[in-house]
Coordinates of C-alpha atoms in Angstrom, one line a residue:
X25 CA 84.1 -29.0 -28.9
X26 CA 84.2 -31.7 -26.5
X27 CA 82.6 -31.6 -23.0
X28 CA 84.0 -29.0 -20.8
X29 CA 84.8 -29.9 -17.3
X30 CA 87.0 -26.8 -16.3
X31 CA 88.1 -23.7 -18.4
X32 CA 91.7 -22.3 -18.2
X33 CA 91.9 -18.6 -19.4
X34 CA 95.0 -17.4 -21.0
X35 CA 96.4 -14.0 -20.3
X36 CA 95.1 -12.6 -23.5
X37 CA 91.7 -13.5 -22.2
X38 CA 91.9 -11.1 -19.6
X39 CA 93.3 -8.2 -21.5
X40 CA 90.5 -8.7 -23.8
X41 CA 87.9 -8.7 -21.0
X42 CA 89.3 -5.6 -19.3
X43 CA 90.8 -3.4 -22.3
X44 CA 88.5 -4.5 -25.0
X45 CA 85.2 -2.8 -26.1
X46 CA 83.3 -5.2 -28.2
X47 CA 80.9 -8.1 -28.2
X48 CA 83.3 -10.8 -27.1
X49 CA 84.6 -8.5 -24.0
X50 CA 81.0 -8.4 -23.1
X51 CA 80.6 -12.3 -23.5
X52 CA 83.9 -12.8 -21.7
X53 CA 82.4 -10.8 -18.8
X54 CA 79.3 -13.1 -18.9
X55 CA 81.5 -16.0 -18.5
X56 CA 83.6 -14.3 -15.6
X57 CA 80.4 -13.4 -13.8
X58 CA 79.2 -16.9 -14.2
X59 CA 77.0 -18.3 -11.5
X60 CA 77.7 -22.3 -10.7
X61 CA 77.0 -24.8 -8.1
X62 CA 80.3 -26.5 -8.9
X63 CA 82.5 -27.7 -6.2
X64 CA 85.6 -26.3 -7.4
X65 CA 86.0 -23.0 -9.7
X66 CA 84.8 -23.3 -13.1
X67 CA 87.8 -21.0 -14.4
X68 CA 91.7 -21.4 -13.8
X69 CA 94.7 -19.5 -14.6
X70 CA 98.2 -19.1 -13.5
X71 CA 100.2 -16.8 -11.4
X72 CA 102.2 -16.0 -14.5
X73 CA 99.1 -14.1 -15.7
X74 CA 99.4 -11.3 -13.5
X75 CA 103.0 -10.8 -14.7
X76 CA 101.7 -10.8 -18.3
X77 CA 98.7 -8.7 -17.7
X78 CA 100.5 -5.8 -15.8
X79 CA 103.0 -5.1 -18.3
X80 CA 101.1 -2.1 -20.3
X81 CA 99.2 -0.9 -17.4
X82 CA 102.5 -0.3 -15.5
X83 CA 104.2 1.6 -18.8
X84 CA 100.9 3.6 -19.1
X85 CA 101.1 4.1 -15.2
X86 CA 97.1 3.0 -15.1
X87 CA 96.6 2.6 -11.6
X88 CA 92.9 1.6 -12.5
X89 CA 93.8 -1.3 -14.6
X90 CA 96.6 -2.3 -12.2
X91 CA 94.1 -2.7 -9.4
X92 CA 91.4 -4.4 -11.6
X93 CA 94.1 -7.2 -12.7
X94 CA 95.4 -7.4 -9.4
X95 CA 91.9 -8.1 -8.1
X96 CA 90.6 -10.1 -10.6
X97 CA 93.8 -12.5 -10.9
X98 CA 93.4 -14.0 -7.2
X99 CA 91.7 -17.3 -6.4
X100 CA 87.9 -16.9 -5.6
X101 CA 84.7 -18.9 -6.1
X102 CA 84.8 -18.5 -9.9
X103 CA 88.8 -18.7 -10.6
X104 CA 91.4 -20.8 -9.1
X105 CA 95.0 -19.4 -9.7
X106 CA 97.6 -22.2 -9.9
X107 CA 101.1 -21.6 -8.6
X108 CA 104.3 -21.3 -10.9
X109 CA 106.0 -24.1 -9.1
X110 CA 108.8 -27.1 -9.8
X111 CA 105.9 -29.2 -11.3
X112 CA 104.7 -26.7 -13.5
X113 CA 108.2 -25.9 -14.8
X114 CA 109.1 -29.5 -15.3
X115 CA 106.0 -30.3 -17.4
X116 CA 106.3 -27.1 -19.1
X117 CA 109.9 -28.5 -20.2
X118 CA 108.4 -31.8 -21.2
X119 CA 105.9 -30.1 -23.4
X120 CA 108.3 -27.9 -25.1
X121 CA 110.3 -31.0 -26.0
X122 CA 107.1 -32.4 -27.4
X123 CA 105.9 -29.4 -29.1
X124 CA 108.8 -27.7 -30.3
X125 CA 107.2 -24.2 -31.6
X126 CA 105.7 -23.9 -27.9
X127 CA 107.3 -20.9 -26.2
X128 CA 108.3 -21.1 -22.4
X129 CA 105.3 -19.0 -21.5
X130 CA 102.7 -20.8 -23.3
X131 CA 104.3 -23.8 -22.1
X132 CA 103.9 -22.7 -18.6
X133 CA 100.2 -21.8 -19.1
X134 CA 99.3 -25.2 -20.7
X135 CA 101.3 -27.2 -18.0
X136 CA 99.3 -25.4 -15.5
X137 CA 96.1 -26.0 -17.3
X138 CA 96.8 -29.7 -17.5
X139 CA 98.0 -29.9 -13.9
X140 CA 94.5 -27.9 -12.7
X141 CA 92.6 -30.6 -14.6
X142 CA 91.2 -28.3 -17.1
X143 CA 89.4 -29.9 -20.6
X144 CA 89.8 -26.5 -22.4
X145 CA 92.1 -23.6 -22.8
X146 CA 90.7 -20.3 -23.9
X147 CA 93.2 -18.3 -25.8
X148 CA 93.1 -15.5 -28.6
X149 CA 96.7 -16.9 -29.6
X150 CA 96.0 -18.5 -32.9
X151 CA 100.1 -20.0 -32.6
X152 CA 98.7 -22.2 -30.5
X153 CA 97.8 -26.0 -31.5
X154 CA 94.3 -27.2 -31.0
X155 CA 95.3 -29.7 -28.5
X156 CA 98.3 -30.5 -26.3
X157 CA 98.7 -33.8 -24.7
X158 CA 101.2 -34.5 -22.2
X159 CA 102.6 -38.1 -21.7
X160 CA 105.5 -38.4 -19.5
X161 CA 107.7 -41.5 -18.9
X162 CA 110.4 -41.5 -16.6
X163 CA 112.0 -44.5 -14.3
X164 CA 109.7 -46.9 -16.4
X165 CA 106.9 -45.4 -15.2
X166 CA 104.4 -43.7 -17.7
X167 CA 101.7 -40.9 -16.8
X168 CA 99.3 -39.5 -18.4
X169 CA 98.1 -39.0 -21.3
X170 CA 96.5 -35.9 -20.0
X171 CA 95.5 -33.2 -22.9
X172 CA 93.9 -29.9 -23.1
X173 CA 91.8 -28.8 -26.3
X174 CA 92.6 -24.8 -27.2
X175 CA 89.5 -22.9 -28.0
X176 CA 89.5 -19.2 -29.0
X177 CA 87.3 -16.6 -28.0
X178 CA 84.6 -16.3 -30.7
X179 CA 81.0 -15.4 -29.7
X180 CA 79.5 -18.8 -30.6
X181 CA 82.4 -20.4 -28.8
X182 CA 82.0 -18.3 -25.4
X183 CA 78.2 -18.9 -25.7
X184 CA 79.0 -22.9 -25.3
X185 CA 81.6 -22.3 -22.9
X186 CA 78.6 -20.3 -20.5
X187 CA 76.4 -22.9 -21.3
X188 CA 78.7 -25.9 -20.4
X189 CA 80.0 -24.4 -17.3
X190 CA 76.5 -23.3 -15.9
X191 CA 75.2 -26.8 -15.8

């Protein structure tokens, strides 16, 4: 794994953290409660995350989980929540044009991660590629490349992320 600058957290990671009951969920709890002296929050996610994590709790009328997700998907000292704006959507479309198997919600997440200067993208989704790179040329001006490395929530990976982000 390359040096971790900032970590993007996919919706399925929040679900594993709050609804899982195993050593990975415990390790993710350590990651989310990490104390750091970094000038910006070490973790990032999208506003889209809230809409994705609330589906099952609403279906099951689980107010406790609804409140937990609402509280944990707001910007604070350890997590920055990126807006779902036109820039994110433009780059999500560009990513989908470059990576044809990428679904729109995932493209929005990856676009947000790149826009928020995340070096790594933590997701349990094994259908995602190992890396996404965004190079954009418009009106003769090339922007990028900007990229993000996809990592999965395995115990050793989460431990590496904790060590890297606590420095």
